[in-house]
mmCIF file of N, CA and C in Angstrom:
data_model
loop_
_atom_site.group_PDB
_atom_site.id
_atom_site.type_symbol
_atom_site.label_atom_id
_atom_site.label_comp_id
_atom_site.label_asym_id
_atom_site.label_seq_id
_atom_site.Cartn_x
_atom_site.Cartn_y
_atom_site.Cartn_z
ATOM 1 N N UNK A 202 126.788 87.065 145.463
ATOM 2 C CA UNK A 202 126.890 85.909 144.594
ATOM 3 C C UNK A 202 125.481 85.372 144.381
ATOM 4 N N UNK A 203 125.211 84.991 143.169
ATOM 5 C CA UNK A 203 123.900 84.455 142.850
ATOM 6 C C UNK A 203 124.051 83.031 142.313
ATOM 7 N N UNK A 204 122.932 82.345 142.226
ATOM 8 C CA UNK A 204 122.951 80.997 141.671
ATOM 9 C C UNK A 204 123.391 81.053 140.208
ATOM 10 N N UNK A 205 122.991 82.098 139.503
ATOM 11 C CA UNK A 205 123.375 82.265 138.098
ATOM 12 C C UNK A 205 124.895 82.407 137.984
ATOM 13 N N UNK A 206 125.497 83.199 138.850
ATOM 14 C CA UNK A 206 126.945 83.377 138.849
ATOM 15 C C UNK A 206 127.641 82.042 139.110
ATOM 16 N N UNK A 207 127.166 81.316 140.106
ATOM 17 C CA UNK A 207 127.729 80.015 140.444
ATOM 18 C C UNK A 207 127.605 79.058 139.259
ATOM 19 N N UNK A 208 126.468 79.082 138.584
ATOM 20 C CA UNK A 208 126.251 78.246 137.406
ATOM 21 C C UNK A 208 127.248 78.598 136.302
ATOM 22 N N UNK A 209 127.463 79.880 136.069
ATOM 23 C CA UNK A 209 128.402 80.316 135.028
ATOM 24 C C UNK A 209 129.825 79.874 135.338
ATOM 25 N N UNK A 210 130.224 79.950 136.603
ATOM 26 C CA UNK A 210 131.568 79.525 136.995
ATOM 27 C C UNK A 210 131.725 78.019 136.784
ATOM 28 N N UNK A 211 130.708 77.237 137.191
ATOM 29 C CA UNK A 211 130.763 75.778 137.015
ATOM 30 C C UNK A 211 130.817 75.424 135.535
ATOM 31 N N UNK A 212 129.958 76.039 134.732
ATOM 32 C CA UNK A 212 129.921 75.746 133.295
ATOM 33 C C UNK A 212 131.230 76.168 132.624
ATOM 34 N N UNK A 213 131.813 77.262 133.065
ATOM 35 C CA UNK A 213 133.063 77.745 132.481
ATOM 36 C C UNK A 213 134.271 76.907 132.831
ATOM 37 N N UNK A 214 134.252 76.251 133.976
ATOM 38 C CA UNK A 214 135.424 75.479 134.404
ATOM 39 C C UNK A 214 135.267 73.981 134.167
ATOM 40 N N UNK A 215 134.123 73.541 133.653
ATOM 41 C CA UNK A 215 133.905 72.126 133.357
ATOM 42 C C UNK A 215 133.326 71.983 131.953
ATOM 43 N N UNK A 216 133.117 70.750 131.553
ATOM 44 C CA UNK A 216 132.499 70.476 130.250
ATOM 45 C C UNK A 216 130.995 70.267 130.387
ATOM 46 N N UNK A 217 130.412 70.736 131.482
ATOM 47 C CA UNK A 217 128.976 70.539 131.702
ATOM 48 C C UNK A 217 128.162 71.542 130.885
ATOM 49 N N UNK A 218 126.960 71.118 130.500
ATOM 50 C CA UNK A 218 126.048 72.024 129.812
ATOM 51 C C UNK A 218 125.479 73.016 130.823
ATOM 52 N N UNK A 219 124.795 74.031 130.335
ATOM 53 C CA UNK A 219 124.195 75.031 131.219
ATOM 54 C C UNK A 219 123.163 74.429 132.150
ATOM 55 N N UNK A 220 122.362 73.482 131.634
ATOM 56 C CA UNK A 220 121.330 72.840 132.450
ATOM 57 C C UNK A 220 121.971 72.002 133.552
ATOM 58 N N UNK A 221 123.016 71.253 133.196
ATOM 59 C CA UNK A 221 123.699 70.419 134.191
ATOM 60 C C UNK A 221 124.399 71.281 135.238
ATOM 61 N N UNK A 222 125.001 72.395 134.806
ATOM 62 C CA UNK A 222 125.678 73.295 135.745
ATOM 63 C C UNK A 222 124.664 73.932 136.694
ATOM 64 N N UNK A 223 123.483 74.280 136.181
ATOM 65 C CA UNK A 223 122.429 74.846 137.030
ATOM 66 C C UNK A 223 121.976 73.832 138.062
ATOM 67 N N UNK A 224 121.814 72.576 137.652
ATOM 68 C CA UNK A 224 121.402 71.522 138.585
ATOM 69 C C UNK A 224 122.485 71.298 139.639
ATOM 70 N N UNK A 225 123.755 71.290 139.225
ATOM 71 C CA UNK A 225 124.856 71.103 140.165
ATOM 72 C C UNK A 225 124.912 72.251 141.170
ATOM 73 N N UNK A 226 124.740 73.487 140.705
ATOM 74 C CA UNK A 226 124.746 74.644 141.611
ATOM 75 C C UNK A 226 123.614 74.523 142.624
ATOM 76 N N UNK A 227 122.433 74.127 142.163
ATOM 77 C CA UNK A 227 121.302 73.934 143.072
ATOM 78 C C UNK A 227 121.558 72.842 144.077
ATOM 79 N N UNK A 228 122.177 71.747 143.634
ATOM 80 C CA UNK A 228 122.502 70.631 144.540
ATOM 81 C C UNK A 228 123.517 71.049 145.594
ATOM 82 N N UNK A 229 124.491 71.853 145.199
ATOM 83 C CA UNK A 229 125.491 72.336 146.155
ATOM 84 C C UNK A 229 124.825 73.211 147.216
ATOM 85 N N UNK A 230 123.962 74.116 146.786
ATOM 86 C CA UNK A 230 123.266 74.999 147.726
ATOM 87 C C UNK A 230 122.393 74.182 148.682
ATOM 88 N N UNK A 231 121.683 73.197 148.156
ATOM 89 C CA UNK A 231 120.842 72.345 149.007
ATOM 90 C C UNK A 231 121.678 71.551 150.003
ATOM 91 N N UNK A 232 122.851 71.056 149.577
ATOM 92 C CA UNK A 232 123.732 70.309 150.475
ATOM 93 C C UNK A 232 124.216 71.196 151.616
ATOM 94 N N UNK A 233 124.538 72.449 151.304
ATOM 95 C CA UNK A 233 124.977 73.395 152.337
ATOM 96 C C UNK A 233 123.840 73.658 153.317
ATOM 97 N N UNK A 234 122.629 73.887 152.802
ATOM 98 C CA UNK A 234 121.463 74.114 153.675
ATOM 99 C C UNK A 234 121.225 72.926 154.591
ATOM 100 N N UNK A 235 121.280 71.722 154.020
ATOM 101 C CA UNK A 235 121.037 70.509 154.802
ATOM 102 C C UNK A 235 122.056 70.370 155.922
ATOM 103 N N UNK A 236 123.321 70.621 155.624
ATOM 104 C CA UNK A 236 124.364 70.512 156.638
ATOM 105 C C UNK A 236 124.178 71.550 157.743
ATOM 106 N N UNK A 237 123.791 72.768 157.379
ATOM 107 C CA UNK A 237 123.560 73.809 158.393
ATOM 108 C C UNK A 237 122.394 73.417 159.288
ATOM 109 N N UNK A 238 121.328 72.869 158.713
ATOM 110 C CA UNK A 238 120.163 72.466 159.497
ATOM 111 C C UNK A 238 120.521 71.309 160.427
ATOM 112 N N UNK A 239 121.278 70.325 159.941
ATOM 113 C CA UNK A 239 121.593 69.139 160.738
ATOM 114 C C UNK A 239 122.621 69.416 161.832
ATOM 115 N N UNK A 240 123.707 70.122 161.486
ATOM 116 C CA UNK A 240 124.779 70.278 162.475
ATOM 117 C C UNK A 240 124.893 71.688 163.047
ATOM 118 N N UNK A 241 124.228 72.673 162.419
ATOM 119 C CA UNK A 241 124.305 74.043 162.911
ATOM 120 C C UNK A 241 125.545 74.773 162.444
ATOM 121 N N UNK A 242 126.316 74.147 161.541
ATOM 122 C CA UNK A 242 127.567 74.764 161.090
ATOM 123 C C UNK A 242 127.957 74.188 159.734
ATOM 124 N N UNK A 243 128.544 75.015 158.877
ATOM 125 C CA UNK A 243 129.094 74.557 157.610
ATOM 126 C C UNK A 243 130.356 75.350 157.349
ATOM 127 N N UNK A 244 131.476 74.645 157.158
ATOM 128 C CA UNK A 244 132.760 75.301 156.974
ATOM 129 C C UNK A 244 133.317 74.989 155.597
ATOM 130 N N UNK A 245 133.809 76.027 154.931
ATOM 131 C CA UNK A 245 134.533 75.876 153.676
ATOM 132 C C UNK A 245 135.969 76.302 153.972
ATOM 133 N N UNK A 246 136.926 75.358 153.895
ATOM 134 C CA UNK A 246 138.317 75.711 154.210
ATOM 135 C C UNK A 246 138.813 76.869 153.347
ATOM 136 N N UNK A 247 139.604 77.738 153.947
ATOM 137 C CA UNK A 247 140.167 78.940 153.314
ATOM 138 C C UNK A 247 139.107 79.933 152.861
ATOM 139 N N UNK A 248 137.863 79.761 153.289
ATOM 140 C CA UNK A 248 136.799 80.716 152.958
ATOM 141 C C UNK A 248 136.131 81.209 154.227
ATOM 142 N N UNK A 249 135.552 80.295 155.004
ATOM 143 C CA UNK A 249 134.917 80.697 156.248
ATOM 144 C C UNK A 249 133.889 79.680 156.695
ATOM 145 N N UNK A 250 133.088 80.073 157.696
ATOM 146 C CA UNK A 250 132.109 79.165 158.279
ATOM 147 C C UNK A 250 130.767 79.866 158.440
ATOM 148 N N UNK A 251 129.714 79.129 158.152
ATOM 149 C CA UNK A 251 128.352 79.577 158.400
ATOM 150 C C UNK A 251 127.927 78.930 159.704
ATOM 151 N N UNK A 252 127.479 79.725 160.674
ATOM 152 C CA UNK A 252 127.162 79.222 162.005
ATOM 153 C C UNK A 252 125.767 79.679 162.391
ATOM 154 N N UNK A 253 124.954 78.739 162.920
ATOM 155 C CA UNK A 253 123.610 79.075 163.386
ATOM 156 C C UNK A 253 123.722 79.631 164.800
ATOM 157 N N UNK A 254 123.138 80.791 165.024
ATOM 158 C CA UNK A 254 123.102 81.419 166.350
ATOM 159 C C UNK A 254 121.655 81.608 166.756
ATOM 160 N N UNK A 255 121.360 81.278 168.000
ATOM 161 C CA UNK A 255 120.003 81.490 168.512
ATOM 162 C C UNK A 255 119.875 82.925 169.000
ATOM 163 N N UNK A 256 118.729 83.530 168.717
ATOM 164 C CA UNK A 256 118.458 84.874 169.203
ATOM 165 C C UNK A 256 117.432 84.769 170.335
ATOM 166 N N UNK A 257 117.682 85.430 171.451
ATOM 167 C CA UNK A 257 116.769 85.307 172.589
ATOM 168 C C UNK A 257 115.482 86.108 172.407
ATOM 169 N N UNK A 258 114.477 85.750 173.210
ATOM 170 C CA UNK A 258 113.234 86.515 173.252
ATOM 171 C C UNK A 258 113.556 87.865 173.890
ATOM 172 N N UNK A 259 112.992 88.935 173.318
ATOM 173 C CA UNK A 259 113.308 90.257 173.858
ATOM 174 C C UNK A 259 112.161 91.224 173.609
ATOM 175 N N UNK A 260 112.269 92.393 174.217
ATOM 176 C CA UNK A 260 111.279 93.438 174.039
ATOM 177 C C UNK A 260 111.867 94.501 173.122
ATOM 178 N N UNK A 261 111.100 94.899 172.107
ATOM 179 C CA UNK A 261 111.538 95.927 171.178
ATOM 180 C C UNK A 261 110.513 97.050 171.127
ATOM 181 N N UNK A 262 110.795 98.064 170.344
ATOM 182 C CA UNK A 262 109.885 99.191 170.185
ATOM 183 C C UNK A 262 109.400 99.259 168.744
ATOM 184 N N UNK A 263 108.105 99.463 168.581
ATOM 185 C CA UNK A 263 107.540 99.706 167.266
ATOM 186 C C UNK A 263 107.951 101.123 166.886
ATOM 187 N N UNK A 264 108.733 101.294 165.810
ATOM 188 C CA UNK A 264 109.230 102.631 165.482
ATOM 189 C C UNK A 264 108.129 103.610 165.079
ATOM 190 N N UNK A 265 107.027 103.100 164.601
ATOM 191 C CA UNK A 265 105.946 103.973 164.160
ATOM 192 C C UNK A 265 105.135 104.517 165.339
ATOM 193 N N UNK A 266 104.817 103.623 166.294
ATOM 194 C CA UNK A 266 103.951 104.028 167.403
ATOM 195 C C UNK A 266 104.697 104.242 168.711
ATOM 196 N N UNK A 267 105.931 103.721 168.815
ATOM 197 C CA UNK A 267 106.675 103.817 170.067
ATOM 198 C C UNK A 267 106.221 102.794 171.087
ATOM 199 N N UNK A 268 105.292 101.917 170.711
ATOM 200 C CA UNK A 268 104.739 100.906 171.607
ATOM 201 C C UNK A 268 105.738 99.764 171.804
ATOM 202 N N UNK A 269 105.809 99.210 173.030
ATOM 203 C CA UNK A 269 106.675 98.071 173.315
ATOM 204 C C UNK A 269 106.048 96.815 172.719
ATOM 205 N N UNK A 270 106.902 96.001 172.072
ATOM 206 C CA UNK A 270 106.446 94.794 171.398
ATOM 207 C C UNK A 270 107.350 93.643 171.803
ATOM 208 N N UNK A 271 106.748 92.474 172.053
ATOM 209 C CA UNK A 271 107.530 91.284 172.354
ATOM 210 C C UNK A 271 108.028 90.667 171.048
ATOM 211 N N UNK A 272 109.331 90.401 170.989
ATOM 212 C CA UNK A 272 109.933 89.757 169.829
ATOM 213 C C UNK A 272 110.290 88.350 170.253
ATOM 214 N N UNK A 273 109.771 87.361 169.511
ATOM 215 C CA UNK A 273 109.978 85.971 169.906
ATOM 216 C C UNK A 273 111.407 85.524 169.616
ATOM 217 N N UNK A 274 111.830 84.466 170.303
ATOM 218 C CA UNK A 274 113.150 83.889 170.097
ATOM 219 C C UNK A 274 113.216 83.274 168.712
ATOM 220 N N UNK A 275 114.397 83.208 168.163
ATOM 221 C CA UNK A 275 114.559 82.652 166.830
ATOM 222 C C UNK A 275 115.987 82.222 166.598
ATOM 223 N N UNK A 276 116.357 82.135 165.348
ATOM 224 C CA UNK A 276 117.719 81.754 164.985
ATOM 225 C C UNK A 276 118.123 82.521 163.737
ATOM 226 N N UNK A 277 119.411 82.722 163.596
ATOM 227 C CA UNK A 277 119.951 83.384 162.420
ATOM 228 C C UNK A 277 121.235 82.672 162.013
ATOM 229 N N UNK A 278 121.632 82.816 160.791
ATOM 230 C CA UNK A 278 122.884 82.228 160.317
ATOM 231 C C UNK A 278 123.884 83.354 160.140
ATOM 232 N N UNK A 279 125.034 83.188 160.754
ATOM 233 C CA UNK A 279 126.091 84.182 160.651
ATOM 234 C C UNK A 279 127.259 83.593 159.883
ATOM 235 N N UNK A 280 128.052 84.460 159.281
ATOM 236 C CA UNK A 280 129.228 84.028 158.538
ATOM 237 C C UNK A 280 130.465 84.575 159.208
ATOM 238 N N UNK A 281 131.458 83.699 159.415
ATOM 239 C CA UNK A 281 132.737 84.120 159.974
ATOM 240 C C UNK A 281 133.805 83.816 158.935
ATOM 241 N N UNK A 282 134.453 84.854 158.437
ATOM 242 C CA UNK A 282 135.466 84.697 157.387
ATOM 243 C C UNK A 282 136.735 84.071 157.947
ATOM 244 N N UNK A 283 137.408 83.262 157.119
ATOM 245 C CA UNK A 283 138.676 82.657 157.519
ATOM 246 C C UNK A 283 139.778 83.721 157.466
ATOM 247 N N UNK A 284 140.881 83.484 158.164
ATOM 248 C CA UNK A 284 141.977 84.455 158.121
ATOM 249 C C UNK A 284 142.497 84.696 156.704
ATOM 250 N N UNK A 285 142.552 83.653 155.870
ATOM 251 C CA UNK A 285 143.056 83.848 154.505
ATOM 252 C C UNK A 285 142.092 84.690 153.678
ATOM 253 N N UNK A 286 140.784 84.557 153.890
ATOM 254 C CA UNK A 286 139.809 85.385 153.181
ATOM 255 C C UNK A 286 139.918 86.836 153.637
ATOM 256 N N UNK A 287 140.102 87.047 154.929
ATOM 257 C CA UNK A 287 140.255 88.406 155.449
ATOM 258 C C UNK A 287 141.489 89.081 154.853
ATOM 259 N N UNK A 288 142.587 88.335 154.763
ATOM 260 C CA UNK A 288 143.816 88.873 154.187
ATOM 261 C C UNK A 288 143.621 89.233 152.720
ATOM 262 N N UNK A 289 142.976 88.334 151.967
ATOM 263 C CA UNK A 289 142.726 88.579 150.545
ATOM 264 C C UNK A 289 141.802 89.787 150.354
ATOM 265 N N UNK A 290 140.771 89.894 151.181
ATOM 266 C CA UNK A 290 139.839 91.015 151.079
ATOM 267 C C UNK A 290 140.533 92.330 151.402
ATOM 268 N N UNK A 291 141.384 92.331 152.408
ATOM 269 C CA UNK A 291 142.118 93.535 152.771
ATOM 270 C C UNK A 291 143.037 93.959 151.635
ATOM 271 N N UNK A 292 143.687 92.998 150.991
ATOM 272 C CA UNK A 292 144.549 93.311 149.846
ATOM 273 C C UNK A 292 143.748 93.908 148.705
ATOM 274 N N UNK A 293 142.545 93.389 148.468
ATOM 275 C CA UNK A 293 141.687 93.923 147.410
ATOM 276 C C UNK A 293 141.224 95.337 147.709
ATOM 277 N N UNK A 294 140.912 95.622 148.960
ATOM 278 C CA UNK A 294 140.477 96.966 149.357
ATOM 279 C C UNK A 294 141.620 97.954 149.179
ATOM 280 N N UNK A 295 142.824 97.562 149.611
ATOM 281 C CA UNK A 295 143.983 98.459 149.473
ATOM 282 C C UNK A 295 144.274 98.728 148.006
ATOM 283 N N UNK A 296 144.171 97.691 147.159
ATOM 284 C CA UNK A 296 144.426 97.856 145.723
ATOM 285 C C UNK A 296 143.395 98.800 145.101
ATOM 286 N N UNK A 297 142.129 98.655 145.497
ATOM 287 C CA UNK A 297 141.071 99.519 144.969
ATOM 288 C C UNK A 297 141.294 100.970 145.394
ATOM 289 N N UNK A 298 141.740 101.189 146.617
ATOM 290 C CA UNK A 298 142.005 102.556 147.089
ATOM 291 C C UNK A 298 143.159 103.182 146.325
ATOM 292 N N UNK A 299 144.217 102.370 146.057
ATOM 293 C CA UNK A 299 145.348 102.901 145.297
ATOM 294 C C UNK A 299 144.918 103.256 143.879
ATOM 295 N N UNK A 300 144.104 102.415 143.278
ATOM 296 C CA UNK A 300 143.625 102.648 141.914
ATOM 297 C C UNK A 300 142.745 103.913 141.868
ATOM 298 N N UNK A 301 141.893 104.086 142.884
ATOM 299 C CA UNK A 301 141.020 105.262 142.935
ATOM 300 C C UNK A 301 141.835 106.541 143.144
ATOM 301 N N UNK A 302 142.915 106.451 143.908
ATOM 302 C CA UNK A 302 143.735 107.623 144.169
ATOM 303 C C UNK A 302 144.485 108.069 142.905
ATOM 304 N N UNK A 303 144.869 107.104 142.064
ATOM 305 C CA UNK A 303 145.570 107.437 140.812
ATOM 306 C C UNK A 303 144.620 108.097 139.802
ATOM 307 N N UNK A 304 143.373 107.581 139.747
ATOM 308 C CA UNK A 304 142.450 108.055 138.723
ATOM 309 C C UNK A 304 141.623 109.159 139.190
#
């Protein structure tokens, strides 16, 4: 999904102009970022949750030289799909497989 796609959906389902829909899409994305930074979690009902996970400091290998390298601790954002999204996605995959088998 891109910001352009989100803008098109907003403009198509409302009476907003393209510029206003683009601003609204940007504001929504910024609101989600702000909530993730402040609370470490953002949930959209019937869709899923974005959760901040800390990654520990660890030792890795440089694939080019084989040398051991220290990797610093950090954080990443993970997405956990809701049960209804998982069910819908599974239905879409099964439908696509049936369609591919026919054609």
